[in-house]
mmCIF file of C-alpha atoms in Angstrom:
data_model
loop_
_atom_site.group_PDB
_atom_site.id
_atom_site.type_symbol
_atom_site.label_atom_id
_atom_site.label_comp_id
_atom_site.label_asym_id
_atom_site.label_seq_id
_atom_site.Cartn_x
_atom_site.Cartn_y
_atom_site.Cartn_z
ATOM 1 C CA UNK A 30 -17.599 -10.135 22.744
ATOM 2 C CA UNK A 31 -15.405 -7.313 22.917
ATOM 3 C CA UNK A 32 -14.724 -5.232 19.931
ATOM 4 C CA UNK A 33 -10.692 -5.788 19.958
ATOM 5 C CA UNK A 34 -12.226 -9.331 19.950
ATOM 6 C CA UNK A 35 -14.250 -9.691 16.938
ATOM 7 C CA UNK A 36 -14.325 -12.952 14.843
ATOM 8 C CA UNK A 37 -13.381 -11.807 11.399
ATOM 9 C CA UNK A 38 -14.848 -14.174 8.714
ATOM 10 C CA UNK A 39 -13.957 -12.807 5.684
ATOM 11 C CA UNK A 40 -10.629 -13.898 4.164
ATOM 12 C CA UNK A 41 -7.581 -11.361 5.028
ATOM 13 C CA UNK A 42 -4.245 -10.510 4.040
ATOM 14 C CA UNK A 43 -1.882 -13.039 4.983
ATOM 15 C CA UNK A 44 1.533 -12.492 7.331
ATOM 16 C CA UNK A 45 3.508 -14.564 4.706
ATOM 17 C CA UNK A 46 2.997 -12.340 2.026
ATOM 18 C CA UNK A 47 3.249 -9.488 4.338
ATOM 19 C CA UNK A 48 6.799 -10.496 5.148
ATOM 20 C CA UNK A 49 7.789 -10.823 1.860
ATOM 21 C CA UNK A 50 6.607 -7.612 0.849
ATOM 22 C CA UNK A 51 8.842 -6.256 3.778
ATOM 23 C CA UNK A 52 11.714 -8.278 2.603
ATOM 24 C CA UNK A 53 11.567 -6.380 -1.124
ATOM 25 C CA UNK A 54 11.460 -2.921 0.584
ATOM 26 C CA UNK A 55 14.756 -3.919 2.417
ATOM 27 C CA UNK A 56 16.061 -4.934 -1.043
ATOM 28 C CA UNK A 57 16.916 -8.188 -1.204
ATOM 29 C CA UNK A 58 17.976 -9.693 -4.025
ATOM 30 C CA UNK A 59 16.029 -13.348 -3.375
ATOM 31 C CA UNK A 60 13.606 -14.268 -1.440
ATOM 32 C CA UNK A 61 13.689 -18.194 -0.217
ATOM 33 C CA UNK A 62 9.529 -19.675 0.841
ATOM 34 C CA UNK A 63 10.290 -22.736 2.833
ATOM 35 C CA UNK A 64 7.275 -24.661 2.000
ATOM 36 C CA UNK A 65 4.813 -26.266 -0.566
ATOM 37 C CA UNK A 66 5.587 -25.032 -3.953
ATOM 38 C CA UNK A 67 2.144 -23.030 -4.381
ATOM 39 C CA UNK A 68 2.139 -21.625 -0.807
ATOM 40 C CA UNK A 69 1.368 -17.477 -1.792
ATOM 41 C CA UNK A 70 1.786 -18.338 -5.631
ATOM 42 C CA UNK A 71 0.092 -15.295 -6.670
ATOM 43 C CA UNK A 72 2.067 -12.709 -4.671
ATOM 44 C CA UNK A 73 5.574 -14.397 -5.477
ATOM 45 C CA UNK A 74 4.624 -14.112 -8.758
ATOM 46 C CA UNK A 75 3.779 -10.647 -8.738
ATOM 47 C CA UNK A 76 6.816 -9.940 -6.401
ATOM 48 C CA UNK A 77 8.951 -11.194 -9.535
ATOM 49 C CA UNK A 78 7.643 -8.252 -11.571
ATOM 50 C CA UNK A 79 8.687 -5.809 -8.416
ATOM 51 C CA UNK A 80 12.946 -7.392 -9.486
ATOM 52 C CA UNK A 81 13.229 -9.860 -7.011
ATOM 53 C CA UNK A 82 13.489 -13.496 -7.734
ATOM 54 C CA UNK A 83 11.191 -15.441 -5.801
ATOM 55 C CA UNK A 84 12.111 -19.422 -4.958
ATOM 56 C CA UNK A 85 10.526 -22.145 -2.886
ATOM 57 C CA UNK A 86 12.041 -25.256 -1.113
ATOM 58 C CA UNK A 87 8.697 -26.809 -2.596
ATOM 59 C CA UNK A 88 7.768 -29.537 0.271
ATOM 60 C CA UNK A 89 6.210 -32.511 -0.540
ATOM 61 C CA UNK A 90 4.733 -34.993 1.421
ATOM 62 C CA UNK A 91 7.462 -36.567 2.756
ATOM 63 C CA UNK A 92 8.733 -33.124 3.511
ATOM 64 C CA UNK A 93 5.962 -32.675 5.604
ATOM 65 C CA UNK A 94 7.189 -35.311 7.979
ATOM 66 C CA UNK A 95 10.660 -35.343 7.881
ATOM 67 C CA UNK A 96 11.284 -31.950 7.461
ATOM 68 C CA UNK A 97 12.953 -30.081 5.112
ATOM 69 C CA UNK A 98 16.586 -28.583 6.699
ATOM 70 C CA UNK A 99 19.013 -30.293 3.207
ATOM 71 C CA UNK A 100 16.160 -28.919 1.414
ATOM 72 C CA UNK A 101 16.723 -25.867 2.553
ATOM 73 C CA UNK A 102 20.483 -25.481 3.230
ATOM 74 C CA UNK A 103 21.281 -26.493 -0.507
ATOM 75 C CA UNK A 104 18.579 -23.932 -2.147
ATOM 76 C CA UNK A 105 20.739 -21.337 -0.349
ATOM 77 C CA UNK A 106 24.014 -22.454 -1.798
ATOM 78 C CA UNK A 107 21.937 -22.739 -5.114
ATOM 79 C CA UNK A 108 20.478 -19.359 -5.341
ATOM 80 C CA UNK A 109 23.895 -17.782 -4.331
ATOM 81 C CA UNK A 110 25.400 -19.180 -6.844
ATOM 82 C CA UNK A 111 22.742 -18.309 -9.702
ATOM 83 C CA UNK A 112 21.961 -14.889 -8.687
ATOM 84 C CA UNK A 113 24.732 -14.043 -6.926
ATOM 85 C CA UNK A 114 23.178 -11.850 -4.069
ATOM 86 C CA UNK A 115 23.654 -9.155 -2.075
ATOM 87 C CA UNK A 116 20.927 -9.885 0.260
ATOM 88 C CA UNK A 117 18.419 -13.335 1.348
ATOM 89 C CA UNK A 118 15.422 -13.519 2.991
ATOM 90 C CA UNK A 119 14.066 -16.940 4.131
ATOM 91 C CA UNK A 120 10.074 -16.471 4.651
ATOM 92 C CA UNK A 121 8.403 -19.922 7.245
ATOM 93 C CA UNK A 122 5.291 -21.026 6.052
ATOM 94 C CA UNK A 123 2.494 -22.895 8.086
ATOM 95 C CA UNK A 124 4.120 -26.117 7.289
ATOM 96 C CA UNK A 125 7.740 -24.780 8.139
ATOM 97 C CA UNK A 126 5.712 -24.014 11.568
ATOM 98 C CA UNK A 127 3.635 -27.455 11.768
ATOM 99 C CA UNK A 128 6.311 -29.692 11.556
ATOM 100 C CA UNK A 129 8.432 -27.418 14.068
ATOM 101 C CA UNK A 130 11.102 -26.339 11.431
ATOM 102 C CA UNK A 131 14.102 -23.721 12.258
ATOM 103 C CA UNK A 132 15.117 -21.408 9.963
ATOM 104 C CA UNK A 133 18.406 -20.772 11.551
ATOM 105 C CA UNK A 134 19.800 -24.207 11.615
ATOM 106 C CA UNK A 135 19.621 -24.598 7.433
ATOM 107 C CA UNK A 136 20.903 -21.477 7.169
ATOM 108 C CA UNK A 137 24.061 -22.100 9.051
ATOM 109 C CA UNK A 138 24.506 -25.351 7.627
ATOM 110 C CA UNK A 139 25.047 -23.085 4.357
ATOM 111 C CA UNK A 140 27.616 -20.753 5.686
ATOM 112 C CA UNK A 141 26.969 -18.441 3.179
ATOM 113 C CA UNK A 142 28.926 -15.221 3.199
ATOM 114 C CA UNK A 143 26.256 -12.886 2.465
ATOM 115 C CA UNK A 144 23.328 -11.911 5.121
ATOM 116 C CA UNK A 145 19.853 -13.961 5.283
ATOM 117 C CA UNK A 146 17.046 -12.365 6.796
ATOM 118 C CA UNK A 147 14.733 -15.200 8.382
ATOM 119 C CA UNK A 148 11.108 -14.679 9.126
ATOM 120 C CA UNK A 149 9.980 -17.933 11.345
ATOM 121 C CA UNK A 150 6.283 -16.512 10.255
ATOM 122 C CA UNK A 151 2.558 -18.662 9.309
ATOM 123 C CA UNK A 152 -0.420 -17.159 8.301
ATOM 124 C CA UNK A 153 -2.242 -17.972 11.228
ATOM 125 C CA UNK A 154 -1.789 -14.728 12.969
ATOM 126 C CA UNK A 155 -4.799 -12.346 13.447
ATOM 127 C CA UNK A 156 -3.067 -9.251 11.661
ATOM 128 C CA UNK A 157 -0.888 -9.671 8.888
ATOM 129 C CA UNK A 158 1.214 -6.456 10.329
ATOM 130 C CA UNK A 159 2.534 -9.452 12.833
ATOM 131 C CA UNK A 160 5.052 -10.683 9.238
ATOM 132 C CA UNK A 161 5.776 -7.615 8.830
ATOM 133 C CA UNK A 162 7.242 -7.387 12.177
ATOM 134 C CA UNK A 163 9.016 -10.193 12.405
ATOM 135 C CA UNK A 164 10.846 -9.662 9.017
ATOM 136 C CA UNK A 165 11.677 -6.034 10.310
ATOM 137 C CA UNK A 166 12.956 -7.334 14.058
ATOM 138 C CA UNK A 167 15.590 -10.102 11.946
ATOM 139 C CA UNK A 168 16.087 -7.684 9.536
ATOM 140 C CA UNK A 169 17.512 -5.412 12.374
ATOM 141 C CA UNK A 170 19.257 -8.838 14.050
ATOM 142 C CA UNK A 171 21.180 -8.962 10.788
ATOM 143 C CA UNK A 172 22.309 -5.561 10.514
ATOM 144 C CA UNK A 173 19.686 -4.572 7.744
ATOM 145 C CA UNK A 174 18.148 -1.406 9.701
ATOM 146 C CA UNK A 175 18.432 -0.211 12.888
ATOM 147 C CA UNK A 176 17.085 -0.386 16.249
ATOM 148 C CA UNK A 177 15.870 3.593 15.521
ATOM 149 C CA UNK A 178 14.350 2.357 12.289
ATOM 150 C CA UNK A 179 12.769 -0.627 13.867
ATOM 151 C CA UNK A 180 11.136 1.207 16.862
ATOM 152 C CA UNK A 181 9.491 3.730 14.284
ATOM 153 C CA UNK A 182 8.397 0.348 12.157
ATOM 154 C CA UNK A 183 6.999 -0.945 14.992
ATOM 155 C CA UNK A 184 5.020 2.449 16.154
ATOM 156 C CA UNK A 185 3.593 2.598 12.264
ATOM 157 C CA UNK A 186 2.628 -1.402 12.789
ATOM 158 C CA UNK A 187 0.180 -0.801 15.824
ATOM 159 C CA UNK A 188 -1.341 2.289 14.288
ATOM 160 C CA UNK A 189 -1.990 0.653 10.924
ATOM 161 C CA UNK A 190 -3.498 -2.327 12.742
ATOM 162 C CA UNK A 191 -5.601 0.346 15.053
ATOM 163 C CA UNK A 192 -7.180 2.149 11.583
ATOM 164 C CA UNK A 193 -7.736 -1.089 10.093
ATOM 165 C CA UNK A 194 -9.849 -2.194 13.545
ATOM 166 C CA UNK A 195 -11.542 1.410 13.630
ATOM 167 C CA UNK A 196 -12.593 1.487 10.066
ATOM 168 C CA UNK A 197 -10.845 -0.909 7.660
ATOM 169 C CA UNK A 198 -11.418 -4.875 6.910
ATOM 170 C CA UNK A 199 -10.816 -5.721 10.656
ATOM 171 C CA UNK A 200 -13.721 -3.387 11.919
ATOM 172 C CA UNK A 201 -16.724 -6.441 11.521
ATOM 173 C CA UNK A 202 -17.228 -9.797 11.574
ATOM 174 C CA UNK A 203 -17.911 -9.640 7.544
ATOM 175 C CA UNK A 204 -17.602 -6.885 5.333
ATOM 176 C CA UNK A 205 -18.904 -7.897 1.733
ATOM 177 C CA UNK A 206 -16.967 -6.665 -1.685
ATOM 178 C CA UNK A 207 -18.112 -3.664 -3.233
ATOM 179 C CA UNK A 208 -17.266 -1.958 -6.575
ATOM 180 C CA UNK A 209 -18.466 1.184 -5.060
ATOM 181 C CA UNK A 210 -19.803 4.175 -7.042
ATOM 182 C CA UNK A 211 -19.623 4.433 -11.068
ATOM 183 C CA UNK A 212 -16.965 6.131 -11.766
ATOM 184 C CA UNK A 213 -18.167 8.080 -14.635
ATOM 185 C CA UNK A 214 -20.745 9.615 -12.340
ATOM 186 C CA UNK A 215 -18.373 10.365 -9.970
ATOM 187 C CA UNK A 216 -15.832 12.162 -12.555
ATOM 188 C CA UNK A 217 -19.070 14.237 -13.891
ATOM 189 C CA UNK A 218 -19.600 15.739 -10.491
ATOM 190 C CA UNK A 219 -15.892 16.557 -10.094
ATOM 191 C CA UNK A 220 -15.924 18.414 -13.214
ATOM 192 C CA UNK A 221 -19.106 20.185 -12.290
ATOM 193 C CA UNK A 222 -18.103 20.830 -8.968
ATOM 194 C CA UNK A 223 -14.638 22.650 -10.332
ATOM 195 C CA UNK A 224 -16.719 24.357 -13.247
ATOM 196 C CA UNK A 225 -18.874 25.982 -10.803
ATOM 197 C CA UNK A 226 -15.681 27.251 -8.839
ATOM 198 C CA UNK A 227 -15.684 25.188 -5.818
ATOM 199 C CA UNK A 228 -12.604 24.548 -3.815
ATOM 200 C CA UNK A 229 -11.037 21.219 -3.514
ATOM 201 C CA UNK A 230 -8.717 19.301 -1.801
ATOM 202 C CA UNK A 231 -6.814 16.390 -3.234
ATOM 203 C CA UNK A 232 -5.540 14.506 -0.175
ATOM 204 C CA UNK A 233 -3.146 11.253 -1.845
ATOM 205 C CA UNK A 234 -2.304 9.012 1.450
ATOM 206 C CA UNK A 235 -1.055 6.174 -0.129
ATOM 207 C CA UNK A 236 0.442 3.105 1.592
ATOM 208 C CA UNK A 237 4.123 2.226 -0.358
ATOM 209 C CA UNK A 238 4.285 1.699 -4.306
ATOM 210 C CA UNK A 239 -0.154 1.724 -4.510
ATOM 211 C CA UNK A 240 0.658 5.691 -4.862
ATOM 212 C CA UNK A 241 1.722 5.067 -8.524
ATOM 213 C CA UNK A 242 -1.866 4.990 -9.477
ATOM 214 C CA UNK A 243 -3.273 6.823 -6.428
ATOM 215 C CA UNK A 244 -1.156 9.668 -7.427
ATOM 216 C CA UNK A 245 -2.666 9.929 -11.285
ATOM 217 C CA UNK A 246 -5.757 10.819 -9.427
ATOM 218 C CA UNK A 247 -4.271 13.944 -8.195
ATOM 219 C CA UNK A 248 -2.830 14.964 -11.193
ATOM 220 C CA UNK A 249 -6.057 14.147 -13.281
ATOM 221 C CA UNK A 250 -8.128 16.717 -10.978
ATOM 222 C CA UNK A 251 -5.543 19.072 -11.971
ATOM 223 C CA UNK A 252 -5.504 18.853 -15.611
ATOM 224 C CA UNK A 253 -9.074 19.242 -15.026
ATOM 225 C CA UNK A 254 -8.837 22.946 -12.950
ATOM 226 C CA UNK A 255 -5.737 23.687 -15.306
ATOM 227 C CA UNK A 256 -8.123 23.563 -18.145
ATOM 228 C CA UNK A 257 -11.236 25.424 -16.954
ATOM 229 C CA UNK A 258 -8.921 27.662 -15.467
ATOM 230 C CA UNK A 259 -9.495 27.424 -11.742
ATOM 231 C CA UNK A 260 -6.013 25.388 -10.612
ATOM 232 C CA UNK A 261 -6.425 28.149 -7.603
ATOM 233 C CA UNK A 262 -8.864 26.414 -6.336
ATOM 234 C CA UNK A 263 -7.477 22.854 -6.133
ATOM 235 C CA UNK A 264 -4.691 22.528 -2.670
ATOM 236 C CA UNK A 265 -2.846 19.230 -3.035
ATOM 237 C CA UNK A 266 -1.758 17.173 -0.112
ATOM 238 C CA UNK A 267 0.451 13.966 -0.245
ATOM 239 C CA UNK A 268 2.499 11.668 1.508
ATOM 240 C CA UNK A 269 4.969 11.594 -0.573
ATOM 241 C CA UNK A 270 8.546 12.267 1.786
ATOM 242 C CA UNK A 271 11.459 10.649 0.743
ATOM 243 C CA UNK A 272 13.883 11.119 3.992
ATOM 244 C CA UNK A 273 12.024 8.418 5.705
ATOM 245 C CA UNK A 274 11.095 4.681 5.290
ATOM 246 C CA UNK A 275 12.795 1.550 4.336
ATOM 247 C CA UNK A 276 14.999 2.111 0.645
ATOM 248 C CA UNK A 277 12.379 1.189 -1.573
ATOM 249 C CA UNK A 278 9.574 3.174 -0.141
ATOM 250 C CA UNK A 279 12.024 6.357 -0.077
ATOM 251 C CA UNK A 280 12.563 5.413 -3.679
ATOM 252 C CA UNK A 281 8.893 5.371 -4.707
ATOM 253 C CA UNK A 282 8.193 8.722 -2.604
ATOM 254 C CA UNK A 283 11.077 10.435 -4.936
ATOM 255 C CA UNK A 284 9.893 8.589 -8.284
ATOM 256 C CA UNK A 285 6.282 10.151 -7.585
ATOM 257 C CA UNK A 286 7.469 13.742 -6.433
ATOM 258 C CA UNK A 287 9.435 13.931 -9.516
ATOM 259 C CA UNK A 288 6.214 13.048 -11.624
ATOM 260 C CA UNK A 289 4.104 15.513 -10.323
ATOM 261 C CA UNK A 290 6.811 18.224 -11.048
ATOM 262 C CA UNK A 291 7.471 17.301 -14.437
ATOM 263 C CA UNK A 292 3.703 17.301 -15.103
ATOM 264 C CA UNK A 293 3.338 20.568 -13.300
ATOM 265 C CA UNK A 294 1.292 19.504 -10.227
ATOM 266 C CA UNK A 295 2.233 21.403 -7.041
ATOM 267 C CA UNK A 296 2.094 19.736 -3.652
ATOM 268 C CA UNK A 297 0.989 22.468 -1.406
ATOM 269 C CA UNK A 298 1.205 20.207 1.801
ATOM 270 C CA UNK A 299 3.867 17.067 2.228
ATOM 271 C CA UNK A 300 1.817 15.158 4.735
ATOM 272 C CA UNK A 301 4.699 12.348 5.102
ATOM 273 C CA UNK A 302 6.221 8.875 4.448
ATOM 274 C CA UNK A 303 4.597 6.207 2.196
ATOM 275 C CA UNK A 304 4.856 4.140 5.268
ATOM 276 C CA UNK A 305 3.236 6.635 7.405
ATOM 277 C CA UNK A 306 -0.255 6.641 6.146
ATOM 278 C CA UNK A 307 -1.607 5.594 9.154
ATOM 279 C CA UNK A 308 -0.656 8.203 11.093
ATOM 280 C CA UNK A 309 -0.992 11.085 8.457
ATOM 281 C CA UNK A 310 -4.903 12.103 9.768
ATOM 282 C CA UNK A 311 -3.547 14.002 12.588
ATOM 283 C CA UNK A 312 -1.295 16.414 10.552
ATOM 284 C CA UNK A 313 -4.242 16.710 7.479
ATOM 285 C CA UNK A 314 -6.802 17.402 10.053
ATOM 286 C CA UNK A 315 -4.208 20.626 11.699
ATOM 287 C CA UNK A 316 -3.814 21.602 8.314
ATOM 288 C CA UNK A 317 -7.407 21.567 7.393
ATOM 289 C CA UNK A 318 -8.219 23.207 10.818
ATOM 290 C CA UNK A 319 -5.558 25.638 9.783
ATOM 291 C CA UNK A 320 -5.762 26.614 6.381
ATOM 292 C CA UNK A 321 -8.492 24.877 4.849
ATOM 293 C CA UNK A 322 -11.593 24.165 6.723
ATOM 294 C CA UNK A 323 -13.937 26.531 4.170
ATOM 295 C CA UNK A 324 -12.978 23.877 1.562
ATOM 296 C CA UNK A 325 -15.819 22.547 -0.460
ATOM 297 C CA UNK A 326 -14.810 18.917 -1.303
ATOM 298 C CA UNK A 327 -11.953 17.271 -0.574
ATOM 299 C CA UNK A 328 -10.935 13.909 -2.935
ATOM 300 C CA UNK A 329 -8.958 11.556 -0.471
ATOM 301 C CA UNK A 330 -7.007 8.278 -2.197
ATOM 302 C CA UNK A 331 -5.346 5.594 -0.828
ATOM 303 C CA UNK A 332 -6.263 4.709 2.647
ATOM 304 C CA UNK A 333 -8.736 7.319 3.224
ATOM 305 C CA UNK A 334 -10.465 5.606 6.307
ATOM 306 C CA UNK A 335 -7.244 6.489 7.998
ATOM 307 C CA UNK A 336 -8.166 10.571 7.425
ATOM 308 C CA UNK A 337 -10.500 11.317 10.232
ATOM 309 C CA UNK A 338 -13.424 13.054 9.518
ATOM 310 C CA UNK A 339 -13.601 15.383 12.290
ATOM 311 C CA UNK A 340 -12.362 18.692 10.007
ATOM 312 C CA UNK A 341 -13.553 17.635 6.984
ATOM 313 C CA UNK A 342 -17.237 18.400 8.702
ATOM 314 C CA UNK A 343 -19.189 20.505 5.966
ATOM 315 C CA UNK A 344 -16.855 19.295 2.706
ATOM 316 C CA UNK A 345 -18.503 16.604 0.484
ATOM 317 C CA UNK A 346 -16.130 13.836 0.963
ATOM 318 C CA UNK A 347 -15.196 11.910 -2.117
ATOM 319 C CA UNK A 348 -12.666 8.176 -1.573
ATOM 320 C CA UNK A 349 -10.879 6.229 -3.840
ATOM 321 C CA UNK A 350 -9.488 3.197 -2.611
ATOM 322 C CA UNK A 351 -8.511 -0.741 -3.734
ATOM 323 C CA UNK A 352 -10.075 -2.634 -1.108
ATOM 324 C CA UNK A 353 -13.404 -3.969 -2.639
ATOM 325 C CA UNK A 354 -14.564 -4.410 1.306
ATOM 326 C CA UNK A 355 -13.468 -1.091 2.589
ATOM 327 C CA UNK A 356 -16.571 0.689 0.494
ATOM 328 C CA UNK A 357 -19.136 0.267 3.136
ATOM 329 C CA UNK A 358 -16.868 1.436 5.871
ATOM 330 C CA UNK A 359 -16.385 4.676 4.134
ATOM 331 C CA UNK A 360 -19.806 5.312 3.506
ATOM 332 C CA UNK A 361 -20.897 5.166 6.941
ATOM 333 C CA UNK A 362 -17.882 7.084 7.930
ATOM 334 C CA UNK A 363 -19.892 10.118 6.034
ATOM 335 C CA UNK A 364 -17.866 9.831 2.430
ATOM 336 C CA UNK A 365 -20.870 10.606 0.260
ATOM 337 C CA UNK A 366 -19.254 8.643 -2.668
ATOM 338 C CA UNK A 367 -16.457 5.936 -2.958
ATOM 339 C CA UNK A 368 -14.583 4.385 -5.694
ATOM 340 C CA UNK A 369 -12.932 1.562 -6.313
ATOM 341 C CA UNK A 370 -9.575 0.731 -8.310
ATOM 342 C CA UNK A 371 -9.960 -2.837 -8.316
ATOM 343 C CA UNK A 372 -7.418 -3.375 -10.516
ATOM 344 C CA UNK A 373 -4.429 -1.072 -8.840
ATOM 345 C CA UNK A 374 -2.013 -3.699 -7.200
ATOM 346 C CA UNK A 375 -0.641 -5.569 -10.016
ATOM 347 C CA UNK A 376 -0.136 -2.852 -12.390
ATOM 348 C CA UNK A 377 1.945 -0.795 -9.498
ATOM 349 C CA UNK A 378 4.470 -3.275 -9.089
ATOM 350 C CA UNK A 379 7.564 -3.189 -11.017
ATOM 351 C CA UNK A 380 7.394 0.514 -12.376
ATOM 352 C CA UNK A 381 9.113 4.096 -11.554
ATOM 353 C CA UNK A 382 6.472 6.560 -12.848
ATOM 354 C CA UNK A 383 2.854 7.554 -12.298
ATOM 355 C CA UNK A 384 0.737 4.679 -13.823
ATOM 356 C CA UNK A 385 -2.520 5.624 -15.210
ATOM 357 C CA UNK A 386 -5.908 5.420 -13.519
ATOM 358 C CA UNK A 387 -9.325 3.449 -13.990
ATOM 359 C CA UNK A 388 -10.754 6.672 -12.521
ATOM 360 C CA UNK A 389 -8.143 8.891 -14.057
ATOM 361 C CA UNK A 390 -8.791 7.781 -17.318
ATOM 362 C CA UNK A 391 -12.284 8.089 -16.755
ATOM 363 C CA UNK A 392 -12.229 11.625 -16.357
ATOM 364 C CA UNK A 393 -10.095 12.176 -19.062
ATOM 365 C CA UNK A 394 -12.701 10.552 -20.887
ATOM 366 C CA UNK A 395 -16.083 12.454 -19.637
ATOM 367 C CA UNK A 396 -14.048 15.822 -19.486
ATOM 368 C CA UNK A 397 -13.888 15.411 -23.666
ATOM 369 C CA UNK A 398 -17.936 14.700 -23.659
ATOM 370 C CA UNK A 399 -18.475 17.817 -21.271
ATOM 371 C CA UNK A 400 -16.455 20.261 -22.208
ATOM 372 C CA UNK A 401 -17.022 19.917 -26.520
ATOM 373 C CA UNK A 402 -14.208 21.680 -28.074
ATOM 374 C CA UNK A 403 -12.095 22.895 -25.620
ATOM 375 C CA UNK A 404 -11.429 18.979 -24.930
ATOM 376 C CA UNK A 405 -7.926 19.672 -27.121
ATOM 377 C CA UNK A 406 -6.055 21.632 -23.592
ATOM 378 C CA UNK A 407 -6.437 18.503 -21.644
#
């Protein structure tokens, strides 16, 4: 079988809840599931805490056969007239594609005088990038972005589909869940590492609002080398530019800059978008070729498997990801440890600042135990 080929087994993300997540960065206001009322529960729950309300045409049985177009047609006129809304998104589910549903006809039957967004998506596609695709392409039908915007979508589609084939959750058959390394242990050898005046680099390449957290792990390392008195030895690189992306990923990229300045933490390199974290290796690898490559360790976050490690040859590699599956993946990609923040996805949805750490906190915590008295600076 050929590798582009492989039969995945493990369960994946799914292009339902891929296009909704595309329909809250365009900013709409509601977002309509046309389909059984607990089809992606869990993520239009959590999508409710990002501001959006999140309703569903709730098919029965008899839905199932019939179809559900009135269904439909009158939970638009219903939601416009609750919510009153600047933008809709109508999300297909694998019923809605079963029974051979069309999105369009409902939503003309509404005549509503505000733009829908329809994604005629399932989750039976291979790569949940394919929702976020279609949402984008209707999204651009209805005026939303534009053609430039959608071309540069679609480039960042294929390459975060190609890193997740290389070295992500699509690279095997099956990929068990890991914790990964103890994160105390982990935080000790951080500290040590900066106490005995080794160079590091904090490389944050987060994908969207996940660099919340991801980002308290760069400021952490520096309250650490602020307070032994080495911060010259710690170069920060993020992806954290706000001139490109859809609204809400701008927004996040500013909310974050603005953290690190007001807790003092310099970013010595802007690597990009929070979109473009699939295609951020090339430019950290130049700059590491560049300016950096007698680095000791460098401290990658967010989708580190998409940082090759060609340049980081020689530097102790340290990862600190949420995927509970990407942990063995890293490790044979030569990370000598990897963390997991199991935990990070809920509690980054919804908020405008920096959001503590698991790992942060952690060596917060084991910075007090090593370094006694002095424990008051950090």
């Amino acid at each position: 079988m050929a590798e582009n080929d492989i039969s995945i087994i493990h369960p994946r993300p799914s292009s339902i809840v891929a296009a909704l997540y595309t329909l809250r960065d365009l900013n709409v206001d509601v977002a309509i599931l046309h389909g059984p009322p607990g089809c992606s529960f869990k993520h239009a729950r959590l999508l409710e805490e990002d501001g959006i309300h999140v309703v569903t045409t709730a098919l029965d049985e008899n839905g199932f056969v019939f179809g559900g177009r009135d269904e439909l047609s009158s939970l638009l006129v219903k939601v416009n007239k609750m919510f009153n809304p600047k933008l809709i998104g109508v999300v297909g589910t694998c019923a809605s594609m079963i029974i051979g549903e069309e999105l369009r006809e409902p939503v003309l039957d509404a005549n509503l005088d505000v733009p829908v967004i329809e994604v005629e998506v399932h989750a039976g596609y291979p790569n949940n990038t394919k929702g976020v695709l279609m949402a984008l392409e209707s999204a651009c039908e209805a005026g939303v972005i534009d053609a430039v915007e959608l071309k540069r979508q679609k480039f960042l589609l294929e390459e975060a589909t190609n890193v997740e084939k290389r070295h992500g959750a699509a690279s095997r058959e099956y990929l068990a869940p890991s914790r990964g390394d103890l994160k105390y242990k982990v935080a000790e050898k951080i500290i040590n590492h900066l106490k005995d005046g080794k160079r590091c680099l904090t490389i944050m390449n987060a994908k969207k609002e996940t660099g919340y957290m991801f980002a308290d792990i760069t400021v952490a390392i520096n309250e650490m080398a602020v307070h032994l008195g080495v911060e010259g030895n710690v170069i920060n690189m993020a992806n954290v530019d706000d001139n490109v992306g859809l609204p809400r990923v701008r927004h996040h990229a500013t909310c974050i800059m603005n953290d690190f300045r007001e807790k003092g933490v310099t970013i010595h390199e802007n690597i990009g978008g929070m979109d473009e974290y699939p295609i951020t290796g090339e430019k950290v690898s130049e700059l590491i070729a560049e300016k950096y490559s007698d680095f000791d360790f460098a401290v990658i976050t967010g989708v580190p498997h998409a940082i090759p490690m060609d340049n980081l040859f020689g530097m102790e590699v340290i990862s600190v990801t949420n995927g509970p599956r990407q942990v063995l993946p890293l490790k044979e990609m030569g990370h000598e440890n990897v963390i997991v923040e199991i935990d990070l996805h809920p509690k980054t949805l919804g908020v405008n600042h920096i959001v503590e750490s698991e790992f942060g906190a952690t060596m917060r915590e084991v910075a007090k135990d090593m370094l006694d008295g002095e424990s008051e600076a950090i």
